[in-house]
Short mmCIF file of C-alpha atoms in Angstrom, two decimals:
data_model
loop_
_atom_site.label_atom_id
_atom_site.label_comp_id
_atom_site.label_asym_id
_atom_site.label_seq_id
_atom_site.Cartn_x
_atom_site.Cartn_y
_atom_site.Cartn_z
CA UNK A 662 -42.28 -32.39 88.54
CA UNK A 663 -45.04 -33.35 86.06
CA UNK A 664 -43.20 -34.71 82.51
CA UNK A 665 -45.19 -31.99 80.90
CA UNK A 666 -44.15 -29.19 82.48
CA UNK A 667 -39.98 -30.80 82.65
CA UNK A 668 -40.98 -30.64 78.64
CA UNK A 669 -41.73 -27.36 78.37
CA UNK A 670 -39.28 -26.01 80.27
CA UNK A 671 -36.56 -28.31 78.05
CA UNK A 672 -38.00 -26.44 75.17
CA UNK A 673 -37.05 -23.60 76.51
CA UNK A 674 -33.49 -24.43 77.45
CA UNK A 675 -32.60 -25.97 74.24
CA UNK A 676 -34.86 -24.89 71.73
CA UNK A 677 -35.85 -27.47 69.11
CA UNK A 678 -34.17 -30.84 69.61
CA UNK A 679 -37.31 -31.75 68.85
CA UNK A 680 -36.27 -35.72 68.31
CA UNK A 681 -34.75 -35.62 72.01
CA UNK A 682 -37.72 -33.91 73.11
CA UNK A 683 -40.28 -36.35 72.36
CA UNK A 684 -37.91 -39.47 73.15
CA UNK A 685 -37.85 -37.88 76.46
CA UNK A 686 -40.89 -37.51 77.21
CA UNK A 687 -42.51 -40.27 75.58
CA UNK A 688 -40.82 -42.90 78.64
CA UNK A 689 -43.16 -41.29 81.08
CA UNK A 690 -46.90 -40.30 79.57
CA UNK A 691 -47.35 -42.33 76.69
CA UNK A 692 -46.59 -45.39 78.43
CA UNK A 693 -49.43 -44.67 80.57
CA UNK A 694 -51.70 -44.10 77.69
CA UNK A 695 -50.97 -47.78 76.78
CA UNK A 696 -51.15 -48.95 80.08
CA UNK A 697 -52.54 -52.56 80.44
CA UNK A 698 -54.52 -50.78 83.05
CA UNK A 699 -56.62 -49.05 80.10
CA UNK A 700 -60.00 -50.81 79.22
CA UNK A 701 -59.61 -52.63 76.00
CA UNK A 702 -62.33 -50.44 74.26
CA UNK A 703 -60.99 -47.19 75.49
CA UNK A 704 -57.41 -47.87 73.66
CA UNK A 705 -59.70 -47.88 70.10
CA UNK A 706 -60.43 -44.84 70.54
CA UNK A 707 -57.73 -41.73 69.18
CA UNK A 708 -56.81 -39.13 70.65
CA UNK A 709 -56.31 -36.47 67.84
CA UNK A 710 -53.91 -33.56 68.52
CA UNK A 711 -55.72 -30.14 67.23
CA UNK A 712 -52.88 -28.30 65.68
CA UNK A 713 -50.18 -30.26 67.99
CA UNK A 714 -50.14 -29.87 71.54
CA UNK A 715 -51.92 -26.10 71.21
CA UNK A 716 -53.00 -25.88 74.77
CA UNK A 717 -49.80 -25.36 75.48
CA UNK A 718 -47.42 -24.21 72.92
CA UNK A 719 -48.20 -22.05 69.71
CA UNK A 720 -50.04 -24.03 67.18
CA UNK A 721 -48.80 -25.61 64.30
CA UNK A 722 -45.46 -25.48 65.27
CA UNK A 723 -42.81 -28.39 65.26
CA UNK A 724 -42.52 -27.83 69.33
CA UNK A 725 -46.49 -28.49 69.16
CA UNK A 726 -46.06 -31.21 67.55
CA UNK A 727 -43.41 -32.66 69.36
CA UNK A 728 -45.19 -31.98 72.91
CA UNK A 729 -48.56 -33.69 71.21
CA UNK A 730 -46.44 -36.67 70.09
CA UNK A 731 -44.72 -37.17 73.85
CA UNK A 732 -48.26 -36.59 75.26
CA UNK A 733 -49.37 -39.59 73.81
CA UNK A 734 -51.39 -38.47 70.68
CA UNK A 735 -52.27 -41.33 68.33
CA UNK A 736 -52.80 -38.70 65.38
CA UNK A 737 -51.66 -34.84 65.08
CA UNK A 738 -53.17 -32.44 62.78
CA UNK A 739 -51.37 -30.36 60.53
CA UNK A 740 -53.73 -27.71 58.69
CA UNK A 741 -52.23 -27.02 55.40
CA UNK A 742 -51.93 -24.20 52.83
CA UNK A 743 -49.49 -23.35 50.19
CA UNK A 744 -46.94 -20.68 49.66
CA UNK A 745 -46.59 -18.57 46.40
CA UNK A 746 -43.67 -20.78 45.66
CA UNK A 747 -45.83 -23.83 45.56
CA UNK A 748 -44.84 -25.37 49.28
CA UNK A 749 -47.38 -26.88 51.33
CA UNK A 750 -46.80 -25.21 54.81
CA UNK A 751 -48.69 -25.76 58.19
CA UNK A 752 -50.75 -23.31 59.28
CA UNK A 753 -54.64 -22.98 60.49
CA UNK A 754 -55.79 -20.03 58.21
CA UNK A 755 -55.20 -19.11 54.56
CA UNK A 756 -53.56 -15.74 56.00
CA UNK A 757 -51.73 -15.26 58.97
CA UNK A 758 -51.74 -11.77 60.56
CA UNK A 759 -53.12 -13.49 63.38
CA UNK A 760 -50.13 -16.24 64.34
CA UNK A 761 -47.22 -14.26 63.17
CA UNK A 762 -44.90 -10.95 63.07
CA UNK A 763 -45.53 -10.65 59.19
CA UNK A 764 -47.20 -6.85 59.71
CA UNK A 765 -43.76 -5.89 60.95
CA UNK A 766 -41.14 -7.50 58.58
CA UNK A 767 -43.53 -6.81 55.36
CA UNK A 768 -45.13 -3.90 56.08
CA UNK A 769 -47.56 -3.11 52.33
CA UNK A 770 -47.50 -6.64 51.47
CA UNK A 771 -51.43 -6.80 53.04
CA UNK A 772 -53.89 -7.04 50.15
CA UNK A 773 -57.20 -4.78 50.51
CA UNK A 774 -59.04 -6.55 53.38
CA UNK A 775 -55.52 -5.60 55.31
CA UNK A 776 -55.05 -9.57 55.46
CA UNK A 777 -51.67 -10.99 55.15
CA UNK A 778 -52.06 -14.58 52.73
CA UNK A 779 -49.52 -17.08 52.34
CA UNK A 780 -50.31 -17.31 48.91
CA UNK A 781 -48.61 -14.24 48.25
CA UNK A 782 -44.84 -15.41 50.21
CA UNK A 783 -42.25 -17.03 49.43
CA UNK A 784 -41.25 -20.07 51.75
CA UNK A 785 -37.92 -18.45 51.90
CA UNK A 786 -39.75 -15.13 52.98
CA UNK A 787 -42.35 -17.36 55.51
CA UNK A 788 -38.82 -18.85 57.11
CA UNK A 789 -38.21 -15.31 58.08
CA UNK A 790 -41.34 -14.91 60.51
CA UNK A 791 -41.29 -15.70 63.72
CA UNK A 792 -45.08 -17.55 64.93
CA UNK A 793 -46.48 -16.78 68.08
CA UNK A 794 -49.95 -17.85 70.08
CA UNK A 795 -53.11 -16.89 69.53
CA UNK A 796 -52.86 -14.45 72.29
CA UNK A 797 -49.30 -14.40 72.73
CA UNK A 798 -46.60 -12.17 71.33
CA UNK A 799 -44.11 -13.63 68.76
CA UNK A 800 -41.56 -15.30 69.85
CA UNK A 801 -38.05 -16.04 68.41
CA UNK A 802 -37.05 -19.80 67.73
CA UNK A 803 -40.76 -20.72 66.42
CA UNK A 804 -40.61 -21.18 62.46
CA UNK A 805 -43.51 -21.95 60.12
CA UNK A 806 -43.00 -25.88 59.45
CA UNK A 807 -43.42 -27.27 56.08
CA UNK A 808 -45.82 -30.41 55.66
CA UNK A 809 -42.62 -32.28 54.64
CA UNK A 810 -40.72 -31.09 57.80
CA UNK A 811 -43.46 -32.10 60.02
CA UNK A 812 -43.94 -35.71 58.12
CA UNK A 813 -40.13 -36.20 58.26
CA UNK A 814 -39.94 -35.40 62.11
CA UNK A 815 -43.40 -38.25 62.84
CA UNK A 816 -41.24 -40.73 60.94
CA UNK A 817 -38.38 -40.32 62.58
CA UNK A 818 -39.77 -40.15 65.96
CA UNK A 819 -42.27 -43.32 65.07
CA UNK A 820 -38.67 -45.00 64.15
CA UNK A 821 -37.08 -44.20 67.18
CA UNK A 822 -39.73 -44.65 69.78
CA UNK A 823 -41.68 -48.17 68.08
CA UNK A 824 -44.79 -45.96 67.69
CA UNK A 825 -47.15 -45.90 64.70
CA UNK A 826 -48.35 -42.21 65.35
CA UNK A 827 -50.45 -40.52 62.62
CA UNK A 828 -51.48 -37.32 60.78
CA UNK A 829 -54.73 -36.16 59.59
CA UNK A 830 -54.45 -33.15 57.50
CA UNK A 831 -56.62 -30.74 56.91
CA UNK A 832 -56.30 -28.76 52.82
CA UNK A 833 -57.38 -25.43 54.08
CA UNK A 834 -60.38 -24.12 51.89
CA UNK A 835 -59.37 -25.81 48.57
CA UNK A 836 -62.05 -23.83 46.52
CA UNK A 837 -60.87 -20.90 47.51
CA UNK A 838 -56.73 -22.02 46.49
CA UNK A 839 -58.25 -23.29 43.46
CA UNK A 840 -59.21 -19.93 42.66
CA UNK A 841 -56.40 -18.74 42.85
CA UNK A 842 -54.25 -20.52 40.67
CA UNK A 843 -52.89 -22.71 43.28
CA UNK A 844 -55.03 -26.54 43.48
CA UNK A 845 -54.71 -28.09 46.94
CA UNK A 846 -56.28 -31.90 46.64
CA UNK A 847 -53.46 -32.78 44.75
CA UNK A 848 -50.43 -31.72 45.99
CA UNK A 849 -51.64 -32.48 49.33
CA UNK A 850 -51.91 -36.24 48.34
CA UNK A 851 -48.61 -36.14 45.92
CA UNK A 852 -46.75 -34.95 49.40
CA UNK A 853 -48.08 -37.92 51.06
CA UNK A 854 -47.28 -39.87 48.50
CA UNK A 855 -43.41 -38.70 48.74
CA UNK A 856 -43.69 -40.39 52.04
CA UNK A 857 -45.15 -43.68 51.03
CA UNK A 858 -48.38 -43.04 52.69
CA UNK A 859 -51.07 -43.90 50.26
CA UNK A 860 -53.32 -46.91 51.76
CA UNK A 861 -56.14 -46.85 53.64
CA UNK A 862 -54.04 -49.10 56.29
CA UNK A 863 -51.56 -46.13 56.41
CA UNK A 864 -51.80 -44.02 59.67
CA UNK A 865 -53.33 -40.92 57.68
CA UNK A 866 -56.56 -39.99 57.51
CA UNK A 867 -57.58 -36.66 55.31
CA UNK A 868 -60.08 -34.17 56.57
CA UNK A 869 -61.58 -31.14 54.73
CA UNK A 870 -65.02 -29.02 55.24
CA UNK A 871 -65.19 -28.81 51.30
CA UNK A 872 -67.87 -32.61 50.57
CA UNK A 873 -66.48 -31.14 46.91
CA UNK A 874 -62.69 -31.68 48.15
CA UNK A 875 -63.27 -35.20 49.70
CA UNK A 876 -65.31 -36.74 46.56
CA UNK A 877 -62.29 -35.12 44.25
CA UNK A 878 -59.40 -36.65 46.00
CA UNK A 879 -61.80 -39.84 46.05
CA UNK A 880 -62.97 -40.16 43.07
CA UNK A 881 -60.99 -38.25 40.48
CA UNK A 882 -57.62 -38.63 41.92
CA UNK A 883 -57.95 -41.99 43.22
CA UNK A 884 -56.62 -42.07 46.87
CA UNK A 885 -57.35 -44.64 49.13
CA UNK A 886 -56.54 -42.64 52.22
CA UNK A 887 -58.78 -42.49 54.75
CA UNK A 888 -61.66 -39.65 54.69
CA UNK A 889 -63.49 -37.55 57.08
CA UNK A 890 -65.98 -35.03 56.50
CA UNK A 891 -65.80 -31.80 58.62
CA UNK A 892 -69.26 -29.68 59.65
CA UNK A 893 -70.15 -27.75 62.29
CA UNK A 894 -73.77 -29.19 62.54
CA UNK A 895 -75.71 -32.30 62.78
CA UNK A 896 -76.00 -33.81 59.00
CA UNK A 897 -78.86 -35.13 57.96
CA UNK A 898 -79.50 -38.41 57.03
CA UNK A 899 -79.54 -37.97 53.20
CA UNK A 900 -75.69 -36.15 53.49
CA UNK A 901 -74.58 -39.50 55.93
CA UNK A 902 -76.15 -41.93 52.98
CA UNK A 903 -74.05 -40.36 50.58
CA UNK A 904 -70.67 -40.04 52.94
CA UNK A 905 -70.87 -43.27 53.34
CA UNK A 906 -70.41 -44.21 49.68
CA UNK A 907 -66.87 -42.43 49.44
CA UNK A 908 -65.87 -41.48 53.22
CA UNK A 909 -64.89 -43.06 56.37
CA UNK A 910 -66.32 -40.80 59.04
CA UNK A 911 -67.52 -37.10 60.03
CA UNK A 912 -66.01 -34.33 61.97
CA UNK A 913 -68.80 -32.40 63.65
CA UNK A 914 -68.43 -29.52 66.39
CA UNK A 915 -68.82 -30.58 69.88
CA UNK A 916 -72.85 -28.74 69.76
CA UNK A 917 -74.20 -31.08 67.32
CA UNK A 918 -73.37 -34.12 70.56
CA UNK A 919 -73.26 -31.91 73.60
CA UNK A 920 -74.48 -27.84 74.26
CA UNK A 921 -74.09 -26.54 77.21
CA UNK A 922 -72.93 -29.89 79.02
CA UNK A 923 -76.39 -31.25 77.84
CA UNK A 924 -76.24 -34.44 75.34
CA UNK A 925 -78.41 -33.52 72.23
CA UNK A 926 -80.52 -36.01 72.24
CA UNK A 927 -83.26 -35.19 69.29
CA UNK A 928 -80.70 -36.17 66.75
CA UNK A 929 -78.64 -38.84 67.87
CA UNK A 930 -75.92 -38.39 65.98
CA UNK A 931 -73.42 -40.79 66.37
CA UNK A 932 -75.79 -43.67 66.35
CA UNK A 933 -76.80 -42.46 62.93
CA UNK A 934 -73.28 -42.75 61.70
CA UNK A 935 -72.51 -46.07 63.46
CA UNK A 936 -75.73 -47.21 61.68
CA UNK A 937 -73.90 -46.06 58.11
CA UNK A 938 -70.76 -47.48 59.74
CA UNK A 939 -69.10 -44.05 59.68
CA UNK A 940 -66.33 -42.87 62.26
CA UNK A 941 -67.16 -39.93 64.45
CA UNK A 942 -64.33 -37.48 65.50
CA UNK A 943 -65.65 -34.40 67.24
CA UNK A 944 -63.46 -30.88 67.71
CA UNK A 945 -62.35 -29.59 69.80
CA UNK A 946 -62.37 -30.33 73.39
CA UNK A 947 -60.19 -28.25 76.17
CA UNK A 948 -58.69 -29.52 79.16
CA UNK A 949 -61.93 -30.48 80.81
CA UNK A 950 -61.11 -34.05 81.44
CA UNK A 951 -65.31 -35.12 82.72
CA UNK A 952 -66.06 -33.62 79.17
CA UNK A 953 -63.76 -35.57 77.48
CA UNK A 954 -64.64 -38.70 79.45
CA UNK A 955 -68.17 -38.22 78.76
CA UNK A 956 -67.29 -37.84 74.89
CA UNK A 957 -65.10 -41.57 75.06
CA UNK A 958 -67.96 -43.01 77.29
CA UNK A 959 -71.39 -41.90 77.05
CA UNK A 960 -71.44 -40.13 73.57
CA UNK A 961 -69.29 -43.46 71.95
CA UNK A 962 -67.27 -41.15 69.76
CA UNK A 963 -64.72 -42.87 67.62
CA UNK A 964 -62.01 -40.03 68.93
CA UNK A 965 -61.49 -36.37 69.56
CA UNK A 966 -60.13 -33.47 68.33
CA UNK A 967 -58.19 -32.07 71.29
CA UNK A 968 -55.94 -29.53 72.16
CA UNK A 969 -54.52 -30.86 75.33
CA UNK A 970 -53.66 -34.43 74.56
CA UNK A 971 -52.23 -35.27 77.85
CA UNK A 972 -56.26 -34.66 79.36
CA UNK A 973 -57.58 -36.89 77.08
CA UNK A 974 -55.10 -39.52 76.89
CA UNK A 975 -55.86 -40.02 80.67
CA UNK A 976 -59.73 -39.39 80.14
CA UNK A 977 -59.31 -42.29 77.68
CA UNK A 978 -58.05 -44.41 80.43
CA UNK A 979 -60.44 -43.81 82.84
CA UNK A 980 -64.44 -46.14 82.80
CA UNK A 981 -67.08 -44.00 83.52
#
């Protein structure tokens, strides 16, 4: 039987021993993805889990993680928002009618655009929820995770296993938590902080859409963290000149390298932001594993957004 699947099903037998979990698997899969078998170049490049191991289990969850971690991810992404109570919590959106069973434990508690924010919940209330898939119906035993609950369980599974897996979080639309009352930049990096993860050598690299966010935690509250600029075009070369005075790479959607399995060749991309030494991390790739090779191989991305690391940890492996 496949080590994924015996994972999954061990998730369901025992619910979150989520430290067992990932010991477990981690002896099988992620010993391939070192392999000495793996081209020297290949094993540079990181496989990024997109909201844990979502392919397979609801995102954002510490099972997701967990599963992303004994797949062999080299960095997991925890989105992050904060709850009225101050608590940075993971989570992909600023509301979350969509992921959880809030509509039916706090019925009213919509604001006028019938959207459920976590803004407006306690943690203690957001414990309550239960969060299910995208398409999936909620399901018992899957909590909302604090960022310090998810950063405790990477340490402790980095100490147990000899691995130096990372995170790269994303602040979820820190204008918009600015306005209301509740700044993002810096209790993001004060978190990180708590964990003694400050230095650009640290396995943590932080990734926003906002240029505004980035160049704030930058410049005006110092951090030497890693960078990465997230857009879902092409920028121009006047945007990379200036990334490359304050960041360390860009996050652009798979069409601004590859539409419709065709490379986009008028804009060469990644060359341009080799040429500004800048990292480039596209999102987010399936479980096509000839796309994903063709990303590590022929595009000479830096890493991947994925959400089936398992694919691309093999795709990884593999020359063209």
């Amino acid at each position: 039987m496949p080590t994924r699947i015996k994972v999954i099903l061990y998730f369901s037998s025992c619910c979150l021993p989520w430290i067992a979990l990932a010991t477990f698997a981690c002896g099988a899969e992620t010993d391939n993805a070192s392999s000495k078998d793996s081209p020297p170049k290949a094993r540079e490049k990181l496989v990024i889990a997109h909201r844990g191991a979502s392919g397979y289990l609801p995102e954002h969850t510490l099972e997701a993680y967990a599963l992303a971690y004994a797949q062999g991810a080299d960095f997991i992404e925890p989105d992050v928002v904060i709850s009225k109570d101050g608590v940075l919590v993971c989570n992909h959106d600023i509301h979350m009618q969509d992921t959880t069973n809030v509509a039916e434990l706090f019925p009213g508690r919509q604001r006028a655009d019938g959207r459920y924010y976590f803004i407006d919940f306690t943690l203690a209330e957001l414990k309550t929820l239960a969060v299910k898939g995208r398409r999936d119906s909620a399901e018992p035993g899957y909590q909302i995770p604090t960022l310090a609950e998810m950063l405790t369980m990477i340490r402790r599974l980095n100490e147990r296993t000899g691995r130096n897996v990372g995170t790269i979080p994303e602040p979820k639309s820190p204008r918009w938590h600015r306005d209301e009352g509740q700044p993002l930049e810096a209790k993001l990096l004060d978190q990180y902080a708590a964990f003694g993860l400050t230095q650009r050598t640290d396995p943590v690299i932080v990734q926003c859409f906002e240029l505004d966010a980035l160049r704030r935690m930058r410049q005006e509250l110092k951090s030497d963290l890693r960078m990465v600029y997230l857009t879902g075009g092409a920028p121009d070369d006047r945007t990379l000149d200036d990334l490359a005075t304050f960041a360390d790479g860009i996050g652009p959607a798979l069409k601004a390298i590859e539409n419709d399995g065709q490379s986009v060749r008028d804009n060469d991309l990644v060359r341009r932001a080799h040429e500004r030494r800048l990292k480039v991390i596209p999102y987010t790739l399936g479980n096509d594993e000839a796309q994903t090779r063709r990303f590590f191989n022929q595009y000479d991305v830096d890493g991947l957004f994925t959400d089936f690391p398992d694919v691309a940890v093999r795709a990884r492996a593999t020359r063209q």
